[in-house]
């Protein structure tokens, strides 16, 4: 008589004692995705860190870039709105935890309520990020890019930033934007800036109290204060170099183009790599948040329809919760790298 060998339940291998770490197949696949995606974000942030270290002396200062707040035009509020965005996204993780806990207790209405709050929080964050992009692209003060590729900004005698519109003059000159129908090789030209280089140069000449501020960053030390004029800026540890009038005139005379805002080619705030990384990394994270909102909404509809109540299992809520917590955790690192460090 042969021996009988029992291999377990063939109908549901993951439903018995063969579950790795007591996790279902769906949870394990979600963890695999999270780990692979975490490695992707790690590579992006590492590349950002290396680039910043290489150009540490002319990297934009976050306190001078992200100063806007909705419905408070003209008010200097460095990092306030970014902090609010971060709080909203972290709070949405709290509501997701409450939704998962309600699912464990088989409370359908509470799961739907907390998931709805999570979706609203995600939508507010994505909308806020789009608003921040708009301000970053549009710019506020404007700057000049020299023929050597350096960005120079303008300040008054107190070291405070001034806008190009505060001193630029209107000259009787005609400027025509290059279009596919008129340009060589059917090339399009970027949107023309509000002012031409000649108008900025003439305006600067008419304001002898204005000076030029360069990209170069100085640390707030006694030696630096003794050797150069420093801007009384927002960041107590970092200041940009302000040239004297004679040096400022030389820099303005070497102007190549007027830069307003930031894009993938020019950046009025400083090094153009900052803008490249900002658009790519925050955009990639924003895509993850938007994808999470869409997935959460689908699960929310299933909760409302009673799909998981009939299954007597809210594991789908838990799986999408893992993804949402991962997205929130990634933002903590993005926030630290771009805004705090």
GROMACS .gro file of C-alpha atoms in nm:
model
  341
    1UNK     CA    1   0.000   0.000   0.000
    2UNK     CA    2   0.148   0.335  -0.104
    3UNK     CA    3   0.176   0.632   0.129
    4UNK     CA    4  -0.062   0.927   0.079
    5UNK     CA    5   0.107   1.269   0.052
    6UNK     CA    6  -0.092   1.584   0.139
    7UNK     CA    7   0.034   1.897  -0.036
    8UNK     CA    8  -0.216   2.145   0.100
    9UNK     CA    9  -0.510   2.329  -0.051
   10UNK     CA   10  -0.447   2.352  -0.424
   11UNK     CA   11  -0.746   2.580  -0.477
   12UNK     CA   12  -0.599   2.870  -0.279
   13UNK     CA   13  -0.229   2.833  -0.204
   14UNK     CA   14  -0.211   3.181  -0.050
   15UNK     CA   15  -0.512   3.118   0.170
   16UNK     CA   16  -0.344   2.859   0.396
   17UNK     CA   17  -0.019   2.813   0.581
   18UNK     CA   18   0.194   2.894   0.278
   19UNK     CA   19   0.134   3.272   0.305
   20UNK     CA   20   0.470   3.454   0.325
   21UNK     CA   21   0.464   3.673   0.638
   22UNK     CA   22   0.088   3.601   0.660
   23UNK     CA   23   0.025   3.837   0.367
   24UNK     CA   24  -0.216   3.767   0.083
   25UNK     CA   25  -0.103   3.756  -0.277
   26UNK     CA   26  -0.245   4.102  -0.346
   27UNK     CA   27  -0.061   4.259  -0.052
   28UNK     CA   28   0.267   4.097  -0.153
   29UNK     CA   29   0.237   4.230  -0.508
   30UNK     CA   30   0.164   4.577  -0.372
   31UNK     CA   31   0.475   4.558  -0.155
   32UNK     CA   32   0.683   4.449  -0.454
   33UNK     CA   33   0.557   4.750  -0.649
   34UNK     CA   34   0.626   4.987  -0.359
   35UNK     CA   35   0.983   4.862  -0.321
   36UNK     CA   36   1.056   4.899  -0.695
   37UNK     CA   37   0.899   5.246  -0.704
   38UNK     CA   38   1.095   5.348  -0.395
   39UNK     CA   39   1.417   5.257  -0.574
   40UNK     CA   40   1.310   5.476  -0.868
   41UNK     CA   41   1.249   5.778  -0.643
   42UNK     CA   42   1.577   5.709  -0.465
   43UNK     CA   43   1.764   5.733  -0.794
   44UNK     CA   44   1.595   6.062  -0.882
   45UNK     CA   45   1.664   6.220  -0.543
   46UNK     CA   46   2.023   6.095  -0.546
   47UNK     CA   47   2.077   6.258  -0.886
   48UNK     CA   48   1.928   6.580  -0.747
   49UNK     CA   49   2.159   6.562  -0.446
   50UNK     CA   50   2.472   6.514  -0.658
   51UNK     CA   51   2.377   6.803  -0.889
   52UNK     CA   52   2.306   7.032  -0.599
   53UNK     CA   53   2.637   6.946  -0.435
   54UNK     CA   54   2.819   7.021  -0.760
   55UNK     CA   55   2.654   7.364  -0.797
   56UNK     CA   56   2.618   7.442  -0.428
   57UNK     CA   57   2.746   7.799  -0.473
   58UNK     CA   58   2.469   7.907  -0.710
   59UNK     CA   59   2.176   7.680  -0.622
   60UNK     CA   60   1.843   7.863  -0.570
   61UNK     CA   61   1.740   7.930  -0.210
   62UNK     CA   62   1.397   7.780  -0.140
   63UNK     CA   63   1.293   8.068   0.087
   64UNK     CA   64   1.331   8.304  -0.209
   65UNK     CA   65   1.154   8.081  -0.463
   66UNK     CA   66   0.842   7.949  -0.290
   67UNK     CA   67   0.703   8.266  -0.134
   68UNK     CA   68   0.346   8.273  -0.267
   69UNK     CA   69   0.021   8.208  -0.085
   70UNK     CA   70  -0.329   8.200  -0.242
   71UNK     CA   71  -0.531   8.522  -0.219
   72UNK     CA   72  -0.232   8.701  -0.062
   73UNK     CA   73  -0.075   8.861  -0.367
   74UNK     CA   74   0.236   9.061  -0.286
   75UNK     CA   75   0.270   8.914   0.063
   76UNK     CA   76   0.604   8.745   0.123
   77UNK     CA   77   0.517   8.410   0.285
   78UNK     CA   78   0.815   8.179   0.233
   79UNK     CA   79   0.731   7.808   0.257
   80UNK     CA   80   0.391   7.868   0.420
   81UNK     CA   81   0.184   7.719   0.141
   82UNK     CA   82   0.422   7.427   0.090
   83UNK     CA   83   0.389   7.350   0.462
   84UNK     CA   84   0.010   7.361   0.430
   85UNK     CA   85   0.021   7.124   0.130
   86UNK     CA   86   0.237   6.885   0.328
   87UNK     CA   87   0.000   6.895   0.626
   88UNK     CA   88  -0.300   6.819   0.403
   89UNK     CA   89  -0.128   6.521   0.241
   90UNK     CA   90  -0.013   6.379   0.576
   91UNK     CA   91  -0.361   6.428   0.720
   92UNK     CA   92  -0.502   6.229   0.426
   93UNK     CA   93  -0.284   5.939   0.545
   94UNK     CA   94  -0.457   5.963   0.882
   95UNK     CA   95  -0.801   5.940   0.720
   96UNK     CA   96  -0.680   5.643   0.514
   97UNK     CA   97  -0.572   5.466   0.835
   98UNK     CA   98  -0.916   5.531   0.981
   99UNK     CA   99  -1.077   5.390   0.665
  100UNK     CA  100  -0.870   5.069   0.690
  101UNK     CA  101  -0.954   5.036   1.060
  102UNK     CA  102  -1.324   5.082   0.984
  103UNK     CA  103  -1.293   4.812   0.720
  104UNK     CA  104  -1.153   4.570   0.978
  105UNK     CA  105  -1.462   4.643   1.187
  106UNK     CA  106  -1.690   4.595   0.883
  107UNK     CA  107  -1.835   4.947   0.913
  108UNK     CA  108  -1.926   5.039   0.556
  109UNK     CA  109  -2.041   5.396   0.616
  110UNK     CA  110  -1.726   5.489   0.808
  111UNK     CA  111  -1.504   5.338   0.539
  112UNK     CA  112  -1.684   5.544   0.274
  113UNK     CA  113  -1.664   5.863   0.481
  114UNK     CA  114  -1.292   5.839   0.556
  115UNK     CA  115  -1.209   5.739   0.198
  116UNK     CA  116  -1.399   6.043   0.075
  117UNK     CA  117  -1.190   6.264   0.303
  118UNK     CA  118  -0.874   6.099   0.168
  119UNK     CA  119  -0.983   6.168  -0.191
  120UNK     CA  120  -1.060   6.532  -0.111
  121UNK     CA  121  -0.719   6.572   0.054
  122UNK     CA  122  -0.546   6.423  -0.250
  123UNK     CA  123  -0.734   6.652  -0.488
  124UNK     CA  124  -0.644   6.958  -0.281
  125UNK     CA  125  -0.278   6.855  -0.286
  126UNK     CA  126  -0.271   6.799  -0.663
  127UNK     CA  127  -0.449   7.130  -0.721
  128UNK     CA  128  -0.206   7.307  -0.489
  129UNK     CA  129   0.089   7.157  -0.671
  130UNK     CA  130  -0.052   7.278  -1.004
  131UNK     CA  131  -0.094   7.627  -0.856
  132UNK     CA  132   0.265   7.620  -0.730
  133UNK     CA  133   0.386   7.514  -1.076
  134UNK     CA  134   0.198   7.806  -1.229
  135UNK     CA  135   0.372   8.058  -1.004
  136UNK     CA  136   0.710   7.894  -1.054
  137UNK     CA  137   0.671   7.904  -1.433
  138UNK     CA  138   0.537   8.259  -1.438
  139UNK     CA  139   0.793   8.402  -1.197
  140UNK     CA  140   0.758   8.721  -0.999
  141UNK     CA  141   1.057   8.955  -1.031
  142UNK     CA  142   1.234   8.854  -1.351
  143UNK     CA  143   1.606   8.843  -1.417
  144UNK     CA  144   1.873   8.870  -1.684
  145UNK     CA  145   2.082   8.589  -1.824
  146UNK     CA  146   2.428   8.702  -1.933
  147UNK     CA  147   2.616   8.585  -2.240
  148UNK     CA  148   2.811   8.353  -2.012
  149UNK     CA  149   2.492   8.186  -1.887
  150UNK     CA  150   2.484   8.346  -1.540
  151UNK     CA  151   2.160   8.472  -1.389
  152UNK     CA  152   2.162   8.822  -1.240
  153UNK     CA  153   1.880   8.976  -1.038
  154UNK     CA  154   1.815   9.335  -0.939
  155UNK     CA  155   1.795   9.488  -0.592
  156UNK     CA  156   1.754   9.837  -0.447
  157UNK     CA  157   1.994  10.014  -0.213
  158UNK     CA  158   1.852   9.815   0.081
  159UNK     CA  159   1.926   9.483  -0.085
  160UNK     CA  160   1.557   9.409  -0.154
  161UNK     CA  161   1.455   9.244  -0.481
  162UNK     CA  162   1.292   9.470  -0.739
  163UNK     CA  163   1.081   9.363  -1.034
  164UNK     CA  164   1.179   9.433  -1.392
  165UNK     CA  165   0.853   9.625  -1.427
  166UNK     CA  166   0.969   9.865  -1.153
  167UNK     CA  167   1.244  10.019  -1.364
  168UNK     CA  168   1.222   9.896  -1.726
  169UNK     CA  169   1.147  10.164  -1.988
  170UNK     CA  170   0.950  10.127  -2.307
  171UNK     CA  171   1.157  10.186  -2.618
  172UNK     CA  172   1.020  10.243  -2.969
  173UNK     CA  173   1.131   9.906  -3.100
  174UNK     CA  174   0.944   9.629  -3.273
  175UNK     CA  175   0.986   9.268  -3.166
  176UNK     CA  176   0.838   8.979  -3.361
  177UNK     CA  177   0.810   8.627  -3.228
  178UNK     CA  178   0.957   8.356  -3.448
  179UNK     CA  179   0.689   8.117  -3.576
  180UNK     CA  180   0.694   7.807  -3.795
  181UNK     CA  181   0.564   8.002  -4.092
  182UNK     CA  182   0.834   8.269  -4.071
  183UNK     CA  183   1.131   8.099  -3.904
  184UNK     CA  184   1.414   7.898  -4.046
  185UNK     CA  185   1.360   7.524  -4.068
  186UNK     CA  186   1.004   7.578  -3.944
  187UNK     CA  187   1.120   7.640  -3.589
  188UNK     CA  188   0.905   7.804  -3.322
  189UNK     CA  189   1.045   8.057  -3.075
  190UNK     CA  190   0.950   8.071  -2.709
  191UNK     CA  191   0.706   8.339  -2.597
  192UNK     CA  192   0.872   8.679  -2.600
  193UNK     CA  193   0.941   8.830  -2.256
  194UNK     CA  194   0.757   9.140  -2.145
  195UNK     CA  195   1.067   9.356  -2.189
  196UNK     CA  196   1.366   9.346  -2.419
  197UNK     CA  197   1.729   9.353  -2.307
  198UNK     CA  198   1.765   9.711  -2.433
  199UNK     CA  199   1.465   9.824  -2.225
  200UNK     CA  200   1.612   9.666  -1.912
  201UNK     CA  201   1.953   9.820  -1.976
  202UNK     CA  202   1.803  10.165  -2.031
  203UNK     CA  203   1.589  10.137  -1.719
  204UNK     CA  204   1.882  10.022  -1.505
  205UNK     CA  205   2.088  10.316  -1.629
  206UNK     CA  206   1.810  10.553  -1.525
  207UNK     CA  207   1.808  10.414  -1.168
  208UNK     CA  208   2.157  10.474  -1.021
  209UNK     CA  209   2.050  10.336  -0.681
  210UNK     CA  210   1.979   9.989  -0.820
  211UNK     CA  211   2.239   9.713  -0.804
  212UNK     CA  212   2.287   9.362  -0.941
  213UNK     CA  213   2.268   9.048  -0.732
  214UNK     CA  214   2.452   8.743  -0.868
  215UNK     CA  215   2.392   8.370  -0.829
  216UNK     CA  216   2.688   8.329  -0.595
  217UNK     CA  217   2.595   8.230  -0.241
  218UNK     CA  218   2.787   8.336   0.067
  219UNK     CA  219   2.756   8.188   0.411
  220UNK     CA  220   2.666   8.428   0.686
  221UNK     CA  221   3.008   8.457   0.849
  222UNK     CA  222   3.206   8.751   0.982
  223UNK     CA  223   3.465   8.709   0.707
  224UNK     CA  224   3.203   8.729   0.434
  225UNK     CA  225   3.041   9.033   0.591
  226UNK     CA  226   3.378   9.209   0.593
  227UNK     CA  227   3.463   9.130   0.230
  228UNK     CA  228   3.136   9.173   0.041
  229UNK     CA  229   2.797   9.335   0.045
  230UNK     CA  230   2.537   9.081   0.153
  231UNK     CA  231   2.165   9.088   0.110
  232UNK     CA  232   1.967   9.094   0.434
  233UNK     CA  233   1.768   8.793   0.313
  234UNK     CA  234   1.518   8.552   0.457
  235UNK     CA  235   1.762   8.269   0.516
  236UNK     CA  236   1.990   8.355   0.804
  237UNK     CA  237   2.271   8.131   0.681
  238UNK     CA  238   2.278   8.208   0.309
  239UNK     CA  239   2.308   8.534   0.116
  240UNK     CA  240   2.371   8.618  -0.247
  241UNK     CA  241   2.651   8.845  -0.362
  242UNK     CA  242   2.553   9.205  -0.441
  243UNK     CA  243   2.788   9.394  -0.671
  244UNK     CA  244   2.876   9.761  -0.650
  245UNK     CA  245   2.741  10.002  -0.911
  246UNK     CA  246   3.038   9.983  -1.147
  247UNK     CA  247   3.042   9.603  -1.146
  248UNK     CA  248   2.663   9.596  -1.184
  249UNK     CA  249   2.678   9.812  -1.496
  250UNK     CA  250   2.933   9.576  -1.651
  251UNK     CA  251   2.711   9.274  -1.583
  252UNK     CA  252   2.402   9.443  -1.728
  253UNK     CA  253   2.597   9.546  -2.038
  254UNK     CA  254   2.678   9.176  -2.089
  255UNK     CA  255   2.310   9.076  -2.084
  256UNK     CA  256   2.192   8.823  -2.342
  257UNK     CA  257   1.824   8.753  -2.271
  258UNK     CA  258   1.548   8.850  -2.031
  259UNK     CA  259   1.425   8.561  -1.814
  260UNK     CA  260   1.080   8.562  -1.656
  261UNK     CA  261   0.995   8.260  -1.443
  262UNK     CA  262   1.136   7.913  -1.496
  263UNK     CA  263   1.122   7.644  -1.762
  264UNK     CA  264   1.343   7.358  -1.881
  265UNK     CA  265   1.586   7.600  -2.049
  266UNK     CA  266   1.601   7.909  -1.828
  267UNK     CA  267   1.541   7.984  -1.461
  268UNK     CA  268   1.518   8.332  -1.312
  269UNK     CA  269   1.588   8.194  -0.963
  270UNK     CA  270   1.932   8.056  -1.044
  271UNK     CA  271   2.075   7.732  -1.178
  272UNK     CA  272   1.853   7.585  -1.452
  273UNK     CA  273   1.909   7.229  -1.322
  274UNK     CA  274   1.699   7.322  -1.019
  275UNK     CA  275   1.399   7.383  -1.245
  276UNK     CA  276   1.462   7.064  -1.442
  277UNK     CA  277   1.468   6.849  -1.129
  278UNK     CA  278   1.175   7.037  -0.976
  279UNK     CA  279   0.948   6.978  -1.273
  280UNK     CA  280   1.053   6.616  -1.316
  281UNK     CA  281   1.050   6.494  -0.955
  282UNK     CA  282   0.748   6.688  -0.826
  283UNK     CA  283   0.565   6.610  -1.150
  284UNK     CA  284   0.641   6.239  -1.114
  285UNK     CA  285   0.521   6.246  -0.755
  286UNK     CA  286   0.213   6.445  -0.853
  287UNK     CA  287   0.132   6.177  -1.110
  288UNK     CA  288   0.149   5.918  -0.832
  289UNK     CA  289  -0.085   6.123  -0.614
  290UNK     CA  290  -0.333   6.173  -0.899
  291UNK     CA  291  -0.320   5.799  -0.978
  292UNK     CA  292  -0.386   5.728  -0.610
  293UNK     CA  293  -0.687   5.962  -0.613
  294UNK     CA  294  -0.831   5.780  -0.916
  295UNK     CA  295  -0.777   5.437  -0.757
  296UNK     CA  296  -0.921   5.557  -0.426
  297UNK     CA  297  -1.228   5.687  -0.605
  298UNK     CA  298  -1.284   5.351  -0.774
  299UNK     CA  299  -1.252   5.169  -0.440
  300UNK     CA  300  -1.478   5.431  -0.281
  301UNK     CA  301  -1.750   5.357  -0.537
  302UNK     CA  302  -1.719   4.985  -0.464
  303UNK     CA  303  -1.752   5.057  -0.093
  304UNK     CA  304  -2.066   5.265  -0.150
  305UNK     CA  305  -2.212   4.992  -0.373
  306UNK     CA  306  -2.149   4.735  -0.099
  307UNK     CA  307  -1.908   4.520  -0.301
  308UNK     CA  308  -1.672   4.454  -0.013
  309UNK     CA  309  -1.956   4.425   0.237
  310UNK     CA  310  -2.089   4.133   0.036
  311UNK     CA  311  -1.742   3.976   0.027
  312UNK     CA  312  -1.712   4.033   0.401
  313UNK     CA  313  -1.360   4.159   0.331
  314UNK     CA  314  -1.220   4.512   0.291
  315UNK     CA  315  -0.871   4.404   0.190
  316UNK     CA  316  -0.881   4.621  -0.125
  317UNK     CA  317  -0.906   4.927   0.098
  318UNK     CA  318  -0.600   4.809   0.287
  319UNK     CA  319  -0.401   4.751  -0.034
  320UNK     CA  320  -0.477   5.092  -0.178
  321UNK     CA  321  -0.395   5.232   0.166
  322UNK     CA  322  -0.044   5.089   0.141
  323UNK     CA  323   0.006   5.275  -0.187
  324UNK     CA  324  -0.130   5.599  -0.042
  325UNK     CA  325   0.100   5.583   0.261
  326UNK     CA  326   0.394   5.523   0.029
  327UNK     CA  327   0.307   5.833  -0.177
  328UNK     CA  328   0.288   6.039   0.142
  329UNK     CA  329   0.622   5.907   0.264
  330UNK     CA  330   0.789   5.990  -0.067
  331UNK     CA  331   0.661   6.347  -0.040
  332UNK     CA  332   0.832   6.381   0.298
  333UNK     CA  333   1.166   6.313   0.126
  334UNK     CA  334   1.084   6.538  -0.172
  335UNK     CA  335   0.979   6.814   0.066
  336UNK     CA  336   1.302   6.775   0.262
  337UNK     CA  337   1.529   6.777  -0.044
  338UNK     CA  338   1.367   7.066  -0.233
  339UNK     CA  339   1.234   7.292   0.040
  340UNK     CA  340   1.419   7.235   0.369
  341UNK     CA  341   1.780   7.139   0.295
   0.00000   0.00000   0.00000
